[in-house]
CSV table of C-alpha atoms and ligand atoms in Angstrom, one decimal:
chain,number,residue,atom,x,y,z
L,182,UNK,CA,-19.4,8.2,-25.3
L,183,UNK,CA,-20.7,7.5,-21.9
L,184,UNK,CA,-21.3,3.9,-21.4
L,185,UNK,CA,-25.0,2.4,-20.2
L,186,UNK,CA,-24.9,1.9,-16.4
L,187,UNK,CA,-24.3,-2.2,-15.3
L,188,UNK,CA,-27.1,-3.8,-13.2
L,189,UNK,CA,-26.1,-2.9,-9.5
L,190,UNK,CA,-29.5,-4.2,-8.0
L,191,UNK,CA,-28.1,-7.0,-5.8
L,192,UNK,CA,-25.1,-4.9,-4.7
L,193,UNK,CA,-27.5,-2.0,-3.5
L,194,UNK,CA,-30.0,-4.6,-2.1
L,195,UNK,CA,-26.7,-6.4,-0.2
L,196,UNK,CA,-25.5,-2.3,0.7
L,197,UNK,CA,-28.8,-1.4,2.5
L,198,UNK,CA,-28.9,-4.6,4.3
L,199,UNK,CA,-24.9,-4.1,5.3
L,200,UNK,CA,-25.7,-0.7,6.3
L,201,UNK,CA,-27.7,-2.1,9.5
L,202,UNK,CA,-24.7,-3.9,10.8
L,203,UNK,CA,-21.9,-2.0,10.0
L,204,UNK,CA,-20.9,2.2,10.1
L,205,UNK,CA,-21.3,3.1,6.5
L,206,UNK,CA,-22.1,-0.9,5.5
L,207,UNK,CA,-18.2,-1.2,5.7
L,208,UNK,CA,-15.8,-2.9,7.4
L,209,UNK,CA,-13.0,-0.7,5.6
L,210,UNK,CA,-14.0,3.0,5.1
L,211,UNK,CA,-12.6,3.5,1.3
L,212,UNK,CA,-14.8,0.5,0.8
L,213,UNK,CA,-18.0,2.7,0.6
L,214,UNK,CA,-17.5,4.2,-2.4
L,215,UNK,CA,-17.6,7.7,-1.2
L,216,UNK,CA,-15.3,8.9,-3.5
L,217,UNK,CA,-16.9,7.4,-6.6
L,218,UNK,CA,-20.5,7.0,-8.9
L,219,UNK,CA,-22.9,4.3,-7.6
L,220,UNK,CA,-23.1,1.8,-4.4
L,221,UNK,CA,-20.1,-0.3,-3.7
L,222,UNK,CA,-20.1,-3.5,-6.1
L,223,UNK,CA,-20.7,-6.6,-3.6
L,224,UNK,CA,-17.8,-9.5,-5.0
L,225,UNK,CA,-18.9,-12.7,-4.9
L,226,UNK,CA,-15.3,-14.1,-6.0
L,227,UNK,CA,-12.2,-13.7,-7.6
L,228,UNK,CA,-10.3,-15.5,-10.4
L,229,UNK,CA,-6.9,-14.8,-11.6
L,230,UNK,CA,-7.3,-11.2,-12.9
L,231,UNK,CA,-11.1,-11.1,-13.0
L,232,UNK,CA,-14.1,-10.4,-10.2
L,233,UNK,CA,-17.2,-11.3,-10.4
L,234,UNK,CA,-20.1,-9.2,-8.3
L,235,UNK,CA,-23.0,-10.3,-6.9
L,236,UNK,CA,-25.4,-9.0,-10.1
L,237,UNK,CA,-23.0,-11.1,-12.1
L,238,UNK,CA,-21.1,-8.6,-13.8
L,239,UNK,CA,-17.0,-9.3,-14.6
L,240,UNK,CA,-14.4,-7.0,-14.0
L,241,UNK,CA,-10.5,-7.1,-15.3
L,242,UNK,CA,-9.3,-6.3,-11.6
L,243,UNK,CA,-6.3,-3.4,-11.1
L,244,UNK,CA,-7.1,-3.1,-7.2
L,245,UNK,CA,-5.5,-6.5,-6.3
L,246,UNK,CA,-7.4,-5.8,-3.1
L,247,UNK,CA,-4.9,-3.0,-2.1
L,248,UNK,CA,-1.8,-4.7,-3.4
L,249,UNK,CA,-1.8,-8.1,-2.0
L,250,UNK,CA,-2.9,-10.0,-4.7
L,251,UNK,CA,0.1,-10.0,-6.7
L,252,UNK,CA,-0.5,-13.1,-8.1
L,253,UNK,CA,-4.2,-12.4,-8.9
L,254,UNK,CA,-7.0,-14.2,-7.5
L,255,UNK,CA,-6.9,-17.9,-6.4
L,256,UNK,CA,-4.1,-18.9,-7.4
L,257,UNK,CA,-3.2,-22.6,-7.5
L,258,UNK,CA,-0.3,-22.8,-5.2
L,259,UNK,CA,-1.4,-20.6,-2.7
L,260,UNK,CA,-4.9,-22.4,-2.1
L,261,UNK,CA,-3.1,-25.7,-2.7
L,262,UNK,CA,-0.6,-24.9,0.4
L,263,UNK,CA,-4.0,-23.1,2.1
L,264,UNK,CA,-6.2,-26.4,1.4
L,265,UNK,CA,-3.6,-28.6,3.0
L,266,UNK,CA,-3.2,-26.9,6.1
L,267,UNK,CA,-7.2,-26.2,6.3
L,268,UNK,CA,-7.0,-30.5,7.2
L,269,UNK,CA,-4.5,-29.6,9.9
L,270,UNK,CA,-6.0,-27.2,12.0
L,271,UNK,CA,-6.4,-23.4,11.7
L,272,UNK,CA,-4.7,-22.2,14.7
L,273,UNK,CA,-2.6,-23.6,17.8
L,274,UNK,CA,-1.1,-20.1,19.5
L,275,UNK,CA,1.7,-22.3,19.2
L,276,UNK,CA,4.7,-22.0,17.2
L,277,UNK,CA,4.9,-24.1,14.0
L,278,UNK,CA,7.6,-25.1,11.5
L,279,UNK,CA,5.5,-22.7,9.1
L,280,UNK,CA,6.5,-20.0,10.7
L,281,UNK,CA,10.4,-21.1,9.8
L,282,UNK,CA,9.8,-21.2,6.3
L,283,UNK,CA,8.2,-18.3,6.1
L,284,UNK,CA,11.0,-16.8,7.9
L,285,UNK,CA,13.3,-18.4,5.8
L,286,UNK,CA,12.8,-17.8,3.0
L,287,UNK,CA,12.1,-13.5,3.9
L,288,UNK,CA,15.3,-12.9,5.3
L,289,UNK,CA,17.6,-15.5,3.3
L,290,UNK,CA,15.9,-13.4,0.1
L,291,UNK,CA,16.5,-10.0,2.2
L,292,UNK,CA,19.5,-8.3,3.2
L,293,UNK,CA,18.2,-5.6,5.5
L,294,UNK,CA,16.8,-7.7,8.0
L,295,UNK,CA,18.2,-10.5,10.5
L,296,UNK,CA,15.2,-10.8,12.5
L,297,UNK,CA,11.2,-10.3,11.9
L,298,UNK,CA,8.3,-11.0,14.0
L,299,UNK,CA,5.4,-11.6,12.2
L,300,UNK,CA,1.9,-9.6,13.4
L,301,UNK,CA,-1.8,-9.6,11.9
L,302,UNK,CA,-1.7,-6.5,10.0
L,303,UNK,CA,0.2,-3.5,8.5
L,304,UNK,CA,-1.3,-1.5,10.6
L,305,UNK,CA,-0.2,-3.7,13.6
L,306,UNK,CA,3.3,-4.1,12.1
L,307,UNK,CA,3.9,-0.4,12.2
L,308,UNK,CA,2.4,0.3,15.5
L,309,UNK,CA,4.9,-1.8,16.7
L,310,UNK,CA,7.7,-1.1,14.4
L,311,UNK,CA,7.2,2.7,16.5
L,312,UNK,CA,7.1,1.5,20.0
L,313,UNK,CA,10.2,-0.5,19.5
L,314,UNK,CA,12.0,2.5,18.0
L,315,UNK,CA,10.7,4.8,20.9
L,316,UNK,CA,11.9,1.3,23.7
L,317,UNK,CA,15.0,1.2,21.5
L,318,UNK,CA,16.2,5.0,21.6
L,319,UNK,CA,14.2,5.7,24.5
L,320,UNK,CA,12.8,8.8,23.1
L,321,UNK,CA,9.1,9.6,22.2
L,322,UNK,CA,8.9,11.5,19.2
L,323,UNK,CA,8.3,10.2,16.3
L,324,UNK,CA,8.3,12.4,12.7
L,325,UNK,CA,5.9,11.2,9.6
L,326,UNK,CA,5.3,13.0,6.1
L,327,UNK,CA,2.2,14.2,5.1
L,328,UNK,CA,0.9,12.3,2.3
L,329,UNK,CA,2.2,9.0,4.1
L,330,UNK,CA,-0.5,6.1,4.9
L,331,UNK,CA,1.1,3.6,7.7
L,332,UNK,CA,-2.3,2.5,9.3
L,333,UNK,CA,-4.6,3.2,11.4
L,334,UNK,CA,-3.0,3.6,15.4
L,335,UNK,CA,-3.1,6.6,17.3
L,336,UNK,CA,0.6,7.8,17.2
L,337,UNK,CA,0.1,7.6,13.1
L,338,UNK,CA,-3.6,9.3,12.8
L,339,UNK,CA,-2.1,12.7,12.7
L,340,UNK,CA,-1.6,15.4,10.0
L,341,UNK,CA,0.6,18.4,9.7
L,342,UNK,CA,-0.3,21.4,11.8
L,343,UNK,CA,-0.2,25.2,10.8
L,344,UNK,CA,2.7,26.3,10.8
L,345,UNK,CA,6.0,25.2,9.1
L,346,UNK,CA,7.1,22.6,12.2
L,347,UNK,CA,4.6,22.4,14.2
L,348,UNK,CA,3.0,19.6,16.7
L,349,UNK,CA,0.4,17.4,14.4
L,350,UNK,CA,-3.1,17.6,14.9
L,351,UNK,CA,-5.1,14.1,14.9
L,352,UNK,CA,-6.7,13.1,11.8
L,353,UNK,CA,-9.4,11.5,13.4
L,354,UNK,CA,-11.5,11.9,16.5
L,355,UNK,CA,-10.6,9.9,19.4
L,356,UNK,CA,-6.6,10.2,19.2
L,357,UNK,CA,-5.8,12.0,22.2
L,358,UNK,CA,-4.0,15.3,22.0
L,359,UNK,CA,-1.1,14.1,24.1
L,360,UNK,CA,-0.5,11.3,20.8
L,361,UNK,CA,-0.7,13.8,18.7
L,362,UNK,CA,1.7,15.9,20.2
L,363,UNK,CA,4.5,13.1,19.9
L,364,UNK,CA,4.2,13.0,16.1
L,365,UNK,CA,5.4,15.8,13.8
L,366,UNK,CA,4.2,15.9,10.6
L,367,UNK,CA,5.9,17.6,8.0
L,368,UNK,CA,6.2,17.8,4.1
L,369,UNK,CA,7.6,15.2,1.7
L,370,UNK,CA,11.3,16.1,-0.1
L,371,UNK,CA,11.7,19.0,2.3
L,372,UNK,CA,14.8,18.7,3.6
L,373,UNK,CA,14.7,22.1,5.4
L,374,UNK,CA,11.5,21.2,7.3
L,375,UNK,CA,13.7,18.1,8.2
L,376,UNK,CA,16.1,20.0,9.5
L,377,UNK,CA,14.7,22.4,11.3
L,378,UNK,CA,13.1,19.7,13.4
L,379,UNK,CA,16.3,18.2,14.2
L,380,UNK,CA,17.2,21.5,15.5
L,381,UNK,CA,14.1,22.4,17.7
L,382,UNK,CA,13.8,18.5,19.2
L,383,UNK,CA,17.2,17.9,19.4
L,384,UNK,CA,17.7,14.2,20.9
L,385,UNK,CA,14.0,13.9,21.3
L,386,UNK,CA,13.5,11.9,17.5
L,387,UNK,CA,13.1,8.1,18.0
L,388,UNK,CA,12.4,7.5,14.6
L,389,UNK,CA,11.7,9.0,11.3
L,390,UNK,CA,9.3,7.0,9.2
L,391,UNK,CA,8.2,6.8,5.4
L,392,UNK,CA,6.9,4.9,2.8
L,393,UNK,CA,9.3,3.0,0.9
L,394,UNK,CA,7.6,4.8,-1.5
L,395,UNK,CA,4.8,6.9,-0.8
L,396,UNK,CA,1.9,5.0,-2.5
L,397,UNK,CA,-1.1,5.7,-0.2
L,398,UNK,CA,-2.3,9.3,-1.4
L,399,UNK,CA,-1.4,9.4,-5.1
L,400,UNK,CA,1.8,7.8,-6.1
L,401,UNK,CA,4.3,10.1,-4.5
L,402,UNK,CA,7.8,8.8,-6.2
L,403,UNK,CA,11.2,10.6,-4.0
L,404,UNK,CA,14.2,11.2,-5.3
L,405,UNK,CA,17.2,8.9,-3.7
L,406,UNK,CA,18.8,11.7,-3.2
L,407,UNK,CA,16.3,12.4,-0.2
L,408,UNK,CA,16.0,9.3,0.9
L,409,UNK,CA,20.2,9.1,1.1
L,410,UNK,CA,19.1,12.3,3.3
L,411,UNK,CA,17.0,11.4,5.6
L,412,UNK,CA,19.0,8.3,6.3
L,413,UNK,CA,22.0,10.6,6.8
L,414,UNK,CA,19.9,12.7,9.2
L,415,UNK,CA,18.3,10.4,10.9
L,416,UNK,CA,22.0,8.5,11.9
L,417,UNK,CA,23.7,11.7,13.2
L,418,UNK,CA,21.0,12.5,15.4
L,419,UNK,CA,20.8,9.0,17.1
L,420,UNK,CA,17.3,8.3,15.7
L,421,UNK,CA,15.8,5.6,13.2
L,422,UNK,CA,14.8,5.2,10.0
L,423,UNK,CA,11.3,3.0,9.5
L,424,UNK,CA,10.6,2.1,5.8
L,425,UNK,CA,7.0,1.1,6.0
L,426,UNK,CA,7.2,-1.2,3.1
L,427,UNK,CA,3.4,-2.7,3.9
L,428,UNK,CA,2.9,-1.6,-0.1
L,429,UNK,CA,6.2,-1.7,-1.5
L,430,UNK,CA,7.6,-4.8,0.0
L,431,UNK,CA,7.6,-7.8,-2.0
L,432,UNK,CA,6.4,-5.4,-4.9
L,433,UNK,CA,9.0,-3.7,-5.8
L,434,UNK,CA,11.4,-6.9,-5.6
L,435,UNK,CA,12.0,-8.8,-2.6
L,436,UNK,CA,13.9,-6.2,-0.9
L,437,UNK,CA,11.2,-4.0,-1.8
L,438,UNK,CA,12.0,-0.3,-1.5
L,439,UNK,CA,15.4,-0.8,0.1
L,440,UNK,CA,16.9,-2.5,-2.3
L,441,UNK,CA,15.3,0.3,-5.0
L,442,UNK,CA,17.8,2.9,-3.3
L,443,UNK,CA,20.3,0.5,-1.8
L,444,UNK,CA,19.8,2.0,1.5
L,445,UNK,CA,19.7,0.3,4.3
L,446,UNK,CA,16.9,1.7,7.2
L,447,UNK,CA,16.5,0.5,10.7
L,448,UNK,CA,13.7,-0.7,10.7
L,449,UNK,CA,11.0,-2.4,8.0
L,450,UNK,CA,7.6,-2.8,8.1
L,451,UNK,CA,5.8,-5.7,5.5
L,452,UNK,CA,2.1,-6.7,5.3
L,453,UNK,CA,-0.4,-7.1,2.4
L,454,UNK,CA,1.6,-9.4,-0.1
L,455,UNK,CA,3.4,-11.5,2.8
L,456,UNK,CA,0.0,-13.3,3.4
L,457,UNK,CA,-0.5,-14.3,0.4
L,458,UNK,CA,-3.8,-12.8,0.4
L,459,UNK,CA,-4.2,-13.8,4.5
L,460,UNK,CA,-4.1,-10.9,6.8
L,461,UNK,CA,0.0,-11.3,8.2
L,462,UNK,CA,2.1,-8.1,8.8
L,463,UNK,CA,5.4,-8.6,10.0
L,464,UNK,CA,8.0,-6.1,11.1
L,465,UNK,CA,12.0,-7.1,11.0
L,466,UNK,CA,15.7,-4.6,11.6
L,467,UNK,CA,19.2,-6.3,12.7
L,468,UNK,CA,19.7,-8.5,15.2
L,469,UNK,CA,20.2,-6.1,17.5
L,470,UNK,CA,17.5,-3.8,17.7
L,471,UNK,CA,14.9,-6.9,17.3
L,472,UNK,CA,16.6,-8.1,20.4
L,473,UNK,CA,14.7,-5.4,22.1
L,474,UNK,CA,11.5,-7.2,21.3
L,475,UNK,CA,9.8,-9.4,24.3
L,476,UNK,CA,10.9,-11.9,25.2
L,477,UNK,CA,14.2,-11.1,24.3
L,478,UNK,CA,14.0,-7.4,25.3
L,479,UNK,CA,11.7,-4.7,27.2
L,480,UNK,CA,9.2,-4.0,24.4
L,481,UNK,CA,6.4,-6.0,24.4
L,482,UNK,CA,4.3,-6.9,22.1
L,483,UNK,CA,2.2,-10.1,21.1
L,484,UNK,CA,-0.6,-11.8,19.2
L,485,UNK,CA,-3.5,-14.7,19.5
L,486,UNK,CA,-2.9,-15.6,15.8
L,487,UNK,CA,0.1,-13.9,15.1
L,488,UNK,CA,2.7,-16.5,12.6
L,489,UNK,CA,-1.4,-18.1,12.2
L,490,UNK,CA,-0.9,-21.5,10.1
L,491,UNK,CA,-3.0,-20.7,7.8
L,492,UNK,CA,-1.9,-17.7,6.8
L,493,UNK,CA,2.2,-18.7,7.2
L,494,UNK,CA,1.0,-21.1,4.1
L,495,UNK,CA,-0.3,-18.8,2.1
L,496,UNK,CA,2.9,-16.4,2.4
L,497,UNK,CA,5.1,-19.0,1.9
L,498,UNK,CA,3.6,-20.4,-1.3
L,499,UNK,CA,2.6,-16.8,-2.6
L,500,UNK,CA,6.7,-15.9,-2.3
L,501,UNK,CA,8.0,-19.1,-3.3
L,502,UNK,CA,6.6,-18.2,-6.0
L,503,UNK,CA,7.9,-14.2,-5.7
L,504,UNK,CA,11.5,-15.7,-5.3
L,505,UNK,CA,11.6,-17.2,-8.6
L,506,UNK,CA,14.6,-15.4,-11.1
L,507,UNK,CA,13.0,-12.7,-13.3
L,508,UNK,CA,9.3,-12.7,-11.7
L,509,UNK,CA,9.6,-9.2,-10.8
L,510,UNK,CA,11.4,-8.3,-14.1
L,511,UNK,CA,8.6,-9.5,-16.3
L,512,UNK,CA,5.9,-8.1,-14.1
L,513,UNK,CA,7.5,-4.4,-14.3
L,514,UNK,CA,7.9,-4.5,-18.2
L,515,UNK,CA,4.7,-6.0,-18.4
L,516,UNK,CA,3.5,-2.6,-16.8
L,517,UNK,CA,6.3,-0.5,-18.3
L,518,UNK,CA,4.3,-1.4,-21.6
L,519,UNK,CA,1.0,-0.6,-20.2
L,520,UNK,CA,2.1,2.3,-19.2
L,521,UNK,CA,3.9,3.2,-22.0
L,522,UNK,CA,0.8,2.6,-24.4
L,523,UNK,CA,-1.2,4.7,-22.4
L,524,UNK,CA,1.3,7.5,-21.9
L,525,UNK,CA,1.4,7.2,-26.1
L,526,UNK,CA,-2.5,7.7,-26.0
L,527,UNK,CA,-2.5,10.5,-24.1
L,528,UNK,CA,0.1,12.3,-25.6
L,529,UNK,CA,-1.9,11.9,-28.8
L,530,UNK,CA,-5.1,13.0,-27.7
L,531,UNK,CA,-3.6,16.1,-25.3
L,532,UNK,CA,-5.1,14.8,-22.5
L,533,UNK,CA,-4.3,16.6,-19.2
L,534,UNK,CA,-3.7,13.9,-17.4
L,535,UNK,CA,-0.1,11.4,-16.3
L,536,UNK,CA,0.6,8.3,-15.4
L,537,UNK,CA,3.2,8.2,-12.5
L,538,UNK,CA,4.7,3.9,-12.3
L,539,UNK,CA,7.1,2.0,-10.4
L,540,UNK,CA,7.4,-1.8,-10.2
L,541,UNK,CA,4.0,-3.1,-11.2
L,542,UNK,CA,2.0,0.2,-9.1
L,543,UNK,CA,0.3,3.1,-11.4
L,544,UNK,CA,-1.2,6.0,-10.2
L,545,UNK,CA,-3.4,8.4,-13.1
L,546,UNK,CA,-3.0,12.2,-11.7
L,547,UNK,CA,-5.2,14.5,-13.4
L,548,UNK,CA,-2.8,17.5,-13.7
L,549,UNK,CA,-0.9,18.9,-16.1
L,550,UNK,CA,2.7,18.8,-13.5
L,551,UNK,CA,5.5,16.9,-15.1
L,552,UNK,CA,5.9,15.8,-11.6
L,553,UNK,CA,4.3,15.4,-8.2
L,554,UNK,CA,6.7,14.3,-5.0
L,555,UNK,CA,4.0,15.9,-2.1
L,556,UNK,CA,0.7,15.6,-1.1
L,557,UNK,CA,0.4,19.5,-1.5
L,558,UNK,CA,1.0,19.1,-5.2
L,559,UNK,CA,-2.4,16.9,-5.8
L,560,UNK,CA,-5.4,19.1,-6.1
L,561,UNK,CA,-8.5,17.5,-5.1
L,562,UNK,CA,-10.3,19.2,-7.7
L,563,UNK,CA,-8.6,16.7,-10.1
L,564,UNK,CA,-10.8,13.9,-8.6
L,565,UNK,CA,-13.5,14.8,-10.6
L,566,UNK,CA,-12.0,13.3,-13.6
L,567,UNK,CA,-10.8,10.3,-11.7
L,568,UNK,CA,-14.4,9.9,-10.7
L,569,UNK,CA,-16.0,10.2,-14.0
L,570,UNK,CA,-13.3,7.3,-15.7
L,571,UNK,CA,-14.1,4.9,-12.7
L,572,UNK,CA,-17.7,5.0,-13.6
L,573,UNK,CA,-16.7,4.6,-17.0
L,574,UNK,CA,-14.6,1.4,-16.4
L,575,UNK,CA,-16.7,-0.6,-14.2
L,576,UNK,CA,-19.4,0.1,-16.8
L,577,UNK,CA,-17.1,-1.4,-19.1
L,578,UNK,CA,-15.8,-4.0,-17.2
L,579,UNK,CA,-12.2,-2.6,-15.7
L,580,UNK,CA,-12.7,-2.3,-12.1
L,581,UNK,CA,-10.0,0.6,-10.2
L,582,UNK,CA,-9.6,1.5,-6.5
L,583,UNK,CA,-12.7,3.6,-5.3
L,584,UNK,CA,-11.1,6.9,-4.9
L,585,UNK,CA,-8.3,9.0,-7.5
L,586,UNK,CA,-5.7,9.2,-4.5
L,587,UNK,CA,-5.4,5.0,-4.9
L,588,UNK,CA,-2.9,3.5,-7.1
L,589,UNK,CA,-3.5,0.7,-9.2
L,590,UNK,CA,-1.4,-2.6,-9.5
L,591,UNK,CA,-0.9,-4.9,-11.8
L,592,UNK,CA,-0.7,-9.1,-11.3
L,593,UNK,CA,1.0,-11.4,-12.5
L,594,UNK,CA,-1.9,-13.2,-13.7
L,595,UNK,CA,-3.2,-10.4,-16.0
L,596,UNK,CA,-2.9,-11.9,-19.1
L,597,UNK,CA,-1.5,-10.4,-22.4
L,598,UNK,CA,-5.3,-10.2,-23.6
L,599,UNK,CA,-6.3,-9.0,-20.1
L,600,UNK,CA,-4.5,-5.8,-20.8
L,601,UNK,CA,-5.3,-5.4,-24.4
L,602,UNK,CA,-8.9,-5.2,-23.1
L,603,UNK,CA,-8.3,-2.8,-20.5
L,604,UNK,CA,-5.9,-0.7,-22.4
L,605,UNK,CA,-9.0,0.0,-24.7
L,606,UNK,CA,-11.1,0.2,-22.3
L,607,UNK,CA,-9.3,2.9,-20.6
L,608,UNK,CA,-9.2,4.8,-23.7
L,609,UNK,CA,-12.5,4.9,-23.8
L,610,UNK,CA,-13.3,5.8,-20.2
L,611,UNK,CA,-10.7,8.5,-20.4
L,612,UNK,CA,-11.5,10.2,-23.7
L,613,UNK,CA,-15.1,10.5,-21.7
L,614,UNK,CA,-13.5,11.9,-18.4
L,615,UNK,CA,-12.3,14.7,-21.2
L,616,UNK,CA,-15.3,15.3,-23.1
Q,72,LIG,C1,-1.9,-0.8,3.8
Q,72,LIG,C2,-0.9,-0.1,4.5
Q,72,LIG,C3,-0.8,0.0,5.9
Q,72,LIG,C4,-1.9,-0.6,6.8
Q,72,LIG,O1,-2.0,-2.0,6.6
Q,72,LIG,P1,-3.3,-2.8,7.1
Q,72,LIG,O2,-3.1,-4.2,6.8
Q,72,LIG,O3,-4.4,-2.2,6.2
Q,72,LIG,O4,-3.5,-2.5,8.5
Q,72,LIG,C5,0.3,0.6,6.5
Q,72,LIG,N1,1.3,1.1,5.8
Q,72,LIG,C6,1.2,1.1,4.5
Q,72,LIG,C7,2.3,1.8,3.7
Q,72,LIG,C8,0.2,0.6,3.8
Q,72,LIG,O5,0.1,0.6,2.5
């Protein structure tokens, strides 16, 4: 049965007021809501796995805010390590021993990269993961998959023509043609797309980039088989490989997506967990190709508060943590069982719906595929139900990502109990979604 609406008045009130300073009253477009019932819920703070809103109402928390919060909210080592270098100062543009141990203890923990350089943002760290593959090849194109998120700059703002291999077209106004022409866009696990453009831009491929695992627009798990591919394709044609593992790095495991096929790309790309909850991206390949990064080499790129103090102390207490033996064990059979109970439920009840999982990250497709490995398998008209259980959650008290194309995560700080409640609650939400 539908559950009674929760009190949203000082969200809305705090919504109209945010809507006079910002586009939308966001400062993140998925923020708003769009996709979903009701006004975005204002969150006046965070604890472990709960949230608390501005009207006061709690929420078991499976957003994580996008995947960084892997160890839920506030936790005691990372604001520990944050409060003691609060006293010290917030910023030098400097560099600091921090920066070492964050350094550290990444690539010590990480065999596919010798060097890094750490950025503000995932979206930063991929911008320049690209321009260091075009400085390093000395070619311009680059070729994405549709379906793949790897943040917001021009070269990346581009979807899939008409056509089978075509030029992209931007995906937002304001990317110049000219960008878009230097990205081709093509679909996931399709090898003969792949192919084909190795054929029609012979020598002209800097770099081939993916998801570790595609986790931006659904939950889009590849076979290794394809990813052997591509890294097969991609090294007889002189081009690179870029894993973006913003998502997947640190999530999956340390090694992130890498290590989950054991193979090696050129290039990787980090952000969200690395900060601990701060905003630090970081980019990192071999020796070699980093050696093409200024000062070292002729790509340049820099940052005011790149390697930031602040933020180096969060990352480093948030994956000292990480590092320790069978963290990442416990947290995937923690959601294995989640999963598994839910999977059980659904079965039961003939549901139309599955529940794609890897590492700690869910993603609930409405759709009655055993299977979905591209963006062209999701069809939108399956948001509806997505919609109609997030209404039903918050109302209850689970709070999701704002749109059905989001995956969900799961923390180390959801507790045994936190799940028990949520599993029921999701039960209930979905059974609705199917009424
Ligand atoms: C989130 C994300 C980005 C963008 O990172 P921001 O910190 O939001 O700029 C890029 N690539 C992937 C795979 C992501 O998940």
């Amino acid at each position: 049965m539908k559950a009674q609406d929760i009190c949203r008045e000082k969200s809305a009130e705090l919504f109209e007021k945010a809507k006079n300073y910002f586009p939308g009253g966001v400062n993140s477009p998925v923020r708003a809501f769009k996709s979903v019932y009701g006004t975005p819920l204002f969150i006046e703070r965070g604890d472990k796995a709960h949230l608390w809103d501005a009207d006061g109402n709690e929420f078991i928390d499976f957003c994580c805010s996008w995947g960084p919060l892997i160890l839920g909210h506030n936790n005691p080592q990372i604001r520990e390590a944050v409060e003691a270098q609060l006293g010290k100062g917030l910023s030098f543009g400097a560099p600091t021993a921090l920066e070492n141990e964050l350094a550290d203890l990444i690539i010590s923990n990480n065999k596919y990269i010798e060097k890094i350089r750490f950025v503000s943002s995932g979206t930063e760290a991929v911008m320049s993961a690209i321009r260091l593959a075009r400085g390093y090849t000395k070619r311009d194109k680059i070729v994405k998959f549709e379906g793949c998120y790897h943040g917001h700059s021009d070269s990346l703002l581009v979807k899939a023509g008409s056509g089978l291999v075509t030029f992209g077209e931007t995906s937002s106004a304001g990317v110049p043609k000219a960008f878009a022409d230097e990205t081709i866009v093509i679909g996931l696990n399709d090898k003969a797309a792949l192919e084909q453009v190795f054929v029609d831009f012979k020598d002209q491929i800097a770099a081939v980039i993916i998801e570790g695992v595609p986790a931006n627009n659904g939950l889009l798990i590849q076979d290794k088989e394809y990813i052997q591919f591509l890294r097969d394709i991609t090294a007889s044609n002189g081009s690179l490989l870029i894993f973006d593992e913003v998502i997947t790095g640190f999530r999956l495991g340390f090694e992130g997506a890498a290590k989950y096929y054991d193979i090696q790309p050129d290039i990787l790309t980090y952000g969200k967990i690395i900060g601990g909850g701060m905003p630090v991206g970081a980019y990192g390949a071999s020796a070699e190709i980093m050696g093409h990064i200024s000062p070292d080499g002729g790509v340049y790129q820099a940052g005011t508060l790149s390697g930031n103090p602040v933020a180096m102390a969060a990352g480093i207490a948030a994956l000292s943590i990480l590092a320790q033996p069978g963290f990442y064990e416990k947290l995937e059979s923690t959601t294995q069982a989640f999963v598994e109970e839910l999977r059980g439920f659904i079965a039961d009840n003939d549901l139309v719906v599955k529940i794609f999982t890897i590492g700690s990250i869910f993603w609930f497709a409405f759709t009655a595929q055993e299977n979905i490995q591209t963006a062209a398998q999701i069809d939108p008209a399956s948001m509806e139900k997505y919609k109609i259980m997030h209404r039903e959650l918050l109302n209850r008290g689970v709070y999701f990502g704002p749109s059905g194309y989001e995956v969900g995560f799961i923390s180390a700080a959801h507790t045994k109990e936190d799940l028990q409640t949520a599993l029921a609650v999701i039960k209930d939400s979905l059974l609705v979604a199917f009424a």
